[in-house]
């Protein structure tokens, strides 16, 4: 497999074409952004840690039957993934109220939802990723009604698996964001989990102390981000080769 030109560069990752038409290389950068990139810093080795954590979680989900884009990790910063056309909708699943939803609806912090709640956001930085509803998603044509229902179901199933996985290391999964894509060049057009799952896009709190080990450390300037992410690596006993 040969790495070719850049297909897409985002805030935290770069996607490269390869000589295999339906496979890409996903490179994890050290860039950390918050508040729609108004806050930006390079945090040494964040990309490496997220590559390993996302590998661990995607492998775990794959074993649970959640079809996803991960094929294999290539090196400390890169993984081989299936090429998909990303659906430009961020699926946020919330178990407890925290972050933007508190301000939006004046909810009490840490309120536990009776059942996991899904919010959908349009993935569009220029518009500040606004909330979007089902009708508009269908109107705009990225997915049809049954596909949207399927994706919401998948998001809830992923949540169940992740809540269990993180519980084993005494972590409460407060919320997380995932993205899906449609497979390309394989005549299947399957909707699968894509992007990454790491402390960059989850809220992860110690169940006993409520100390957090996620990107809120960076968003809110509350400490050393790498120490936080490393705690997740340590608890999962992920071996990072240096
Ligand atoms: P929020 O409370 O800011 O809406 O975030 C909910 C969850 O989604 C939280 O775990 C952080 C994650 N998230 C992202 O990964 N990327 C984003 O652009 C946003 C807004 C949230």
Short mmCIF file of C-alpha atoms and ligand atoms in Angstrom, two decimals:
data_model
loop_
_atom_site.label_atom_id
_atom_site.label_comp_id
_atom_site.label_asym_id
_atom_site.label_seq_id
_atom_site.Cartn_x
_atom_site.Cartn_y
_atom_site.Cartn_z
CA UNK A 1 0.00 0.00 0.00
CA UNK A 2 1.41 3.38 -1.03
CA UNK A 3 0.44 6.72 0.44
CA UNK A 4 -0.52 9.23 -2.27
CA UNK A 5 -1.83 12.83 -2.25
CA UNK A 6 -3.89 14.58 0.42
CA UNK A 7 -7.62 14.07 -0.06
CA UNK A 8 -8.77 16.21 2.86
CA UNK A 9 -7.22 18.07 5.78
CA UNK A 10 -9.33 18.73 8.85
CA UNK A 11 -8.55 20.31 12.22
CA UNK A 12 -7.13 17.15 13.80
CA UNK A 13 -6.52 14.74 10.94
CA UNK A 14 -5.33 14.44 7.36
CA UNK A 15 -6.70 11.89 4.90
CA UNK A 16 -4.45 10.60 2.15
CA UNK A 17 -5.42 8.63 -0.95
CA UNK A 18 -3.61 5.32 -1.41
CA UNK A 19 -2.98 3.11 -4.42
CA UNK A 20 -6.03 1.07 -3.31
CA UNK A 21 -9.11 2.96 -4.51
CA UNK A 22 -11.34 2.33 -1.50
CA UNK A 23 -8.69 2.65 1.22
CA UNK A 24 -7.23 5.81 2.78
CA UNK A 25 -4.56 6.68 5.30
CA UNK A 26 -5.82 8.69 8.26
CA UNK A 27 -3.03 10.75 9.88
CA UNK A 28 -3.56 12.11 13.42
CA UNK A 29 -2.18 15.62 13.95
CA UNK A 30 -1.16 17.20 17.24
CA UNK A 31 -3.37 20.24 16.64
CA UNK A 32 -5.94 20.89 19.33
CA UNK A 33 -8.79 23.26 18.58
CA UNK A 34 -11.75 24.44 20.58
CA UNK A 35 -14.59 26.93 20.31
CA UNK A 36 -14.72 26.42 16.53
CA UNK A 37 -10.92 26.81 16.16
CA UNK A 38 -10.77 30.18 17.96
CA UNK A 39 -8.43 28.41 20.39
CA UNK A 40 -5.63 26.46 18.70
CA UNK A 41 -2.52 24.82 20.09
CA UNK A 42 -0.11 22.11 19.09
CA UNK A 43 -0.02 19.53 21.85
CA UNK A 44 2.94 17.25 21.44
CA UNK A 45 1.95 13.56 20.97
CA UNK A 46 -1.83 14.09 21.14
CA UNK A 47 -2.12 12.63 17.64
CA UNK A 48 -0.24 9.50 18.62
CA UNK A 49 -2.39 8.91 21.69
CA UNK A 50 -5.61 9.44 19.74
CA UNK A 51 -4.45 7.09 16.99
CA UNK A 52 -3.97 4.31 19.54
CA UNK A 53 -7.14 5.02 21.52
CA UNK A 54 -9.27 5.22 18.37
CA UNK A 55 -7.72 1.96 17.14
CA UNK A 56 -8.60 0.31 20.45
CA UNK A 57 -12.20 1.55 20.42
CA UNK A 58 -12.87 0.86 16.72
CA UNK A 59 -11.48 -2.67 17.13
CA UNK A 60 -13.66 -3.18 20.19
CA UNK A 61 -16.76 -1.93 18.33
CA UNK A 62 -15.89 -4.04 15.28
CA UNK A 63 -15.82 -7.15 17.49
CA UNK A 64 -19.27 -6.16 18.79
CA UNK A 65 -20.56 -6.09 15.21
CA UNK A 66 -20.44 -2.32 14.67
CA UNK A 67 -19.21 -1.94 11.11
CA UNK A 68 -16.63 0.85 10.95
CA UNK A 69 -13.94 2.28 8.70
CA UNK A 70 -10.89 1.05 10.67
CA UNK A 71 -8.71 -1.53 8.91
CA UNK A 72 -5.38 -1.42 10.76
CA UNK A 73 -2.90 0.93 12.39
CA UNK A 74 0.07 1.53 10.11
CA UNK A 75 2.36 3.40 12.49
CA UNK A 76 2.16 5.63 15.55
CA UNK A 77 0.28 8.41 13.74
CA UNK A 78 -1.45 6.67 10.85
CA UNK A 79 -4.13 4.11 10.27
CA UNK A 80 -5.51 2.48 7.16
CA UNK A 81 -9.25 3.07 6.82
CA UNK A 82 -12.03 2.29 4.37
CA UNK A 83 -12.83 5.23 2.13
CA UNK A 84 -16.28 6.66 2.82
CA UNK A 85 -18.22 9.74 1.82
CA UNK A 86 -18.82 11.42 5.15
CA UNK A 87 -22.44 12.33 5.98
CA UNK A 88 -22.04 15.95 7.17
CA UNK A 89 -23.97 15.38 10.38
CA UNK A 90 -22.45 15.13 13.83
CA UNK A 91 -24.30 12.61 15.96
CA UNK A 92 -23.92 13.63 19.60
CA UNK A 93 -25.12 11.07 22.13
CA UNK A 94 -25.61 12.30 25.68
CA UNK A 95 -26.03 10.21 28.83
CA UNK A 96 -25.69 13.18 31.20
CA UNK A 97 -26.31 16.88 30.55
CA UNK A 98 -23.09 18.81 30.12
CA UNK A 99 -21.54 21.21 27.64
CA UNK A 100 -23.59 23.04 25.03
CA UNK A 101 -26.95 21.47 25.89
CA UNK A 102 -26.92 23.00 29.37
CA UNK A 103 -26.70 26.53 28.01
CA UNK A 104 -29.12 25.85 25.17
CA UNK A 105 -31.96 24.65 27.43
CA UNK A 106 -30.86 25.85 30.86
CA UNK A 107 -30.57 22.27 32.16
CA UNK A 108 -28.98 21.28 35.45
CA UNK A 109 -25.38 20.16 35.11
CA UNK A 110 -24.92 16.37 35.21
CA UNK A 111 -28.65 15.69 34.96
CA UNK A 112 -28.91 12.01 33.94
CA UNK A 113 -31.18 11.61 30.95
CA UNK A 114 -33.91 8.99 31.41
CA UNK A 115 -32.67 7.46 28.18
CA UNK A 116 -29.64 8.41 26.08
CA UNK A 117 -30.37 11.47 24.05
CA UNK A 118 -29.26 12.14 20.49
CA UNK A 119 -28.67 15.62 19.10
CA UNK A 120 -27.78 16.21 15.46
CA UNK A 121 -25.52 19.03 14.31
CA UNK A 122 -24.69 20.14 10.81
CA UNK A 123 -20.95 19.72 10.20
CA UNK A 124 -20.21 23.18 8.85
CA UNK A 125 -17.56 25.30 10.59
CA UNK A 126 -18.60 28.51 8.75
CA UNK A 127 -22.02 28.22 10.42
CA UNK A 128 -20.60 27.09 13.77
CA UNK A 129 -22.04 23.56 13.45
CA UNK A 130 -25.70 24.46 14.11
CA UNK A 131 -28.29 22.03 15.48
CA UNK A 132 -30.27 20.44 12.67
CA UNK A 133 -33.50 18.42 12.68
CA UNK A 134 -34.57 15.27 10.82
CA UNK A 135 -36.82 17.09 8.35
CA UNK A 136 -34.05 19.38 7.16
CA UNK A 137 -31.54 16.51 6.92
CA UNK A 138 -33.95 14.62 4.69
CA UNK A 139 -34.82 17.76 2.72
CA UNK A 140 -31.14 18.35 2.03
CA UNK A 141 -30.83 14.76 0.84
CA UNK A 142 -27.75 13.32 2.55
CA UNK A 143 -29.72 10.34 3.82
CA UNK A 144 -33.33 9.21 3.59
CA UNK A 145 -35.71 8.65 6.50
CA UNK A 146 -34.90 4.98 6.97
CA UNK A 147 -31.16 5.61 6.73
CA UNK A 148 -31.44 8.35 9.36
CA UNK A 149 -33.38 6.01 11.68
CA UNK A 150 -30.73 3.36 11.06
CA UNK A 151 -27.93 5.79 11.96
CA UNK A 152 -29.67 6.92 15.14
CA UNK A 153 -30.11 3.26 16.14
CA UNK A 154 -26.45 2.62 15.40
CA UNK A 155 -25.50 5.65 17.54
CA UNK A 156 -27.51 4.27 20.48
CA UNK A 157 -26.00 0.80 20.10
CA UNK A 158 -22.51 2.33 19.98
CA UNK A 159 -23.37 4.27 23.13
CA UNK A 160 -24.39 1.08 24.95
CA UNK A 161 -21.14 -0.64 24.00
CA UNK A 162 -19.03 2.38 24.94
CA UNK A 163 -20.78 2.92 28.28
CA UNK A 164 -19.95 -0.71 29.13
CA UNK A 165 -16.39 -0.45 27.87
CA UNK A 166 -15.63 2.71 29.84
CA UNK A 167 -17.42 1.38 32.95
CA UNK A 168 -14.83 -1.39 33.09
CA UNK A 169 -12.14 1.25 33.66
CA UNK A 170 -14.32 3.22 36.12
CA UNK A 171 -15.08 5.94 33.59
CA UNK A 172 -18.49 7.55 33.08
CA UNK A 173 -19.22 8.30 29.43
CA UNK A 174 -20.97 11.65 29.73
CA UNK A 175 -21.40 12.23 25.99
CA UNK A 176 -19.63 11.81 22.67
CA UNK A 177 -19.73 12.79 19.01
CA UNK A 178 -19.52 10.37 16.10
CA UNK A 179 -19.71 10.60 12.33
CA UNK A 180 -20.86 8.13 9.72
CA UNK A 181 -20.00 7.71 6.06
CA UNK A 182 -21.17 5.82 3.00
CA UNK A 183 -18.68 3.33 1.58
CA UNK A 184 -17.47 4.19 -1.90
CA UNK A 185 -16.01 2.23 -4.81
CA UNK A 186 -17.37 -1.05 -3.47
CA UNK A 187 -20.88 -1.04 -5.05
CA UNK A 188 -22.38 -1.36 -1.60
CA UNK A 189 -23.05 2.19 -0.35
CA UNK A 190 -23.13 0.91 3.22
CA UNK A 191 -23.42 3.37 6.09
CA UNK A 192 -20.60 2.75 8.55
CA UNK A 193 -19.03 4.47 11.54
CA UNK A 194 -16.09 6.68 10.48
CA UNK A 195 -13.80 9.48 11.76
CA UNK A 196 -12.35 8.69 15.22
CA UNK A 197 -13.44 7.95 18.77
CA UNK A 198 -10.99 9.39 21.27
CA UNK A 199 -10.93 11.79 24.23
CA UNK A 200 -11.08 14.57 21.60
CA UNK A 201 -14.73 13.78 20.99
CA UNK A 202 -15.96 12.21 24.22
CA UNK A 203 -16.52 13.48 27.75
CA UNK A 204 -14.89 10.95 30.08
CA UNK A 205 -15.11 11.34 33.84
CA UNK A 206 -13.75 9.17 36.62
CA UNK A 207 -16.84 7.61 38.21
CA UNK A 208 -15.55 8.14 41.75
CA UNK A 209 -13.82 11.53 41.64
CA UNK A 210 -15.52 13.08 38.55
CA UNK A 211 -12.09 14.14 37.32
CA UNK A 212 -12.23 14.44 33.54
CA UNK A 213 -9.78 12.96 31.02
CA UNK A 214 -10.99 14.55 27.79
CA UNK A 215 -10.70 17.62 25.61
CA UNK A 216 -12.55 19.79 28.14
CA UNK A 217 -9.12 20.00 29.86
CA UNK A 218 -7.98 22.01 26.83
CA UNK A 219 -11.28 23.83 26.21
CA UNK A 220 -11.40 25.05 29.81
CA UNK A 221 -7.66 25.30 30.56
CA UNK A 222 -7.91 23.00 33.56
CA UNK A 223 -4.62 21.11 33.31
CA UNK A 224 -2.39 18.90 31.20
CA UNK A 225 -4.34 17.37 28.32
CA UNK A 226 -1.75 14.66 27.66
CA UNK A 227 -1.81 13.51 31.30
CA UNK A 228 -5.59 13.17 31.00
CA UNK A 229 -5.51 11.20 27.73
CA UNK A 230 -2.65 9.07 29.05
CA UNK A 231 -4.86 8.03 31.97
CA UNK A 232 -7.30 6.47 29.47
CA UNK A 233 -4.37 4.73 27.71
CA UNK A 234 -3.13 3.39 31.05
CA UNK A 235 -6.52 2.18 32.26
CA UNK A 236 -7.13 0.33 28.97
CA UNK A 237 -3.54 -0.98 29.19
CA UNK A 238 -2.87 0.18 25.63
CA UNK A 239 0.80 -0.20 24.73
CA UNK A 240 2.14 2.77 22.80
CA UNK A 241 5.40 1.97 21.03
CA UNK A 242 7.78 4.86 21.01
P1 LIG B 1 -21.13 19.88 23.19
O1 LIG B 1 -21.61 19.72 24.59
O2 LIG B 1 -20.12 20.97 23.02
O3 LIG B 1 -22.26 19.97 22.19
O4 LIG B 1 -20.32 18.53 22.84
C1 LIG B 1 -20.92 17.27 22.99
C2 LIG B 1 -19.89 16.18 22.74
O5 LIG B 1 -19.49 16.21 21.38
C3 LIG B 1 -18.61 16.36 23.55
O6 LIG B 1 -18.16 15.07 23.96
C4 LIG B 1 -17.62 16.96 22.60
C5 LIG B 1 -18.08 16.45 21.26
N1 LIG B 1 -17.90 17.39 20.16
C6 LIG B 1 -16.97 17.12 19.18
O7 LIG B 1 -16.30 16.10 19.20
N2 LIG B 1 -16.82 18.02 18.16
C7 LIG B 1 -17.53 19.17 18.08
O8 LIG B 1 -17.37 19.93 17.11
C8 LIG B 1 -18.49 19.44 19.11
C9 LIG B 1 -19.30 20.70 19.09
C10 LIG B 1 -18.63 18.52 20.12
#
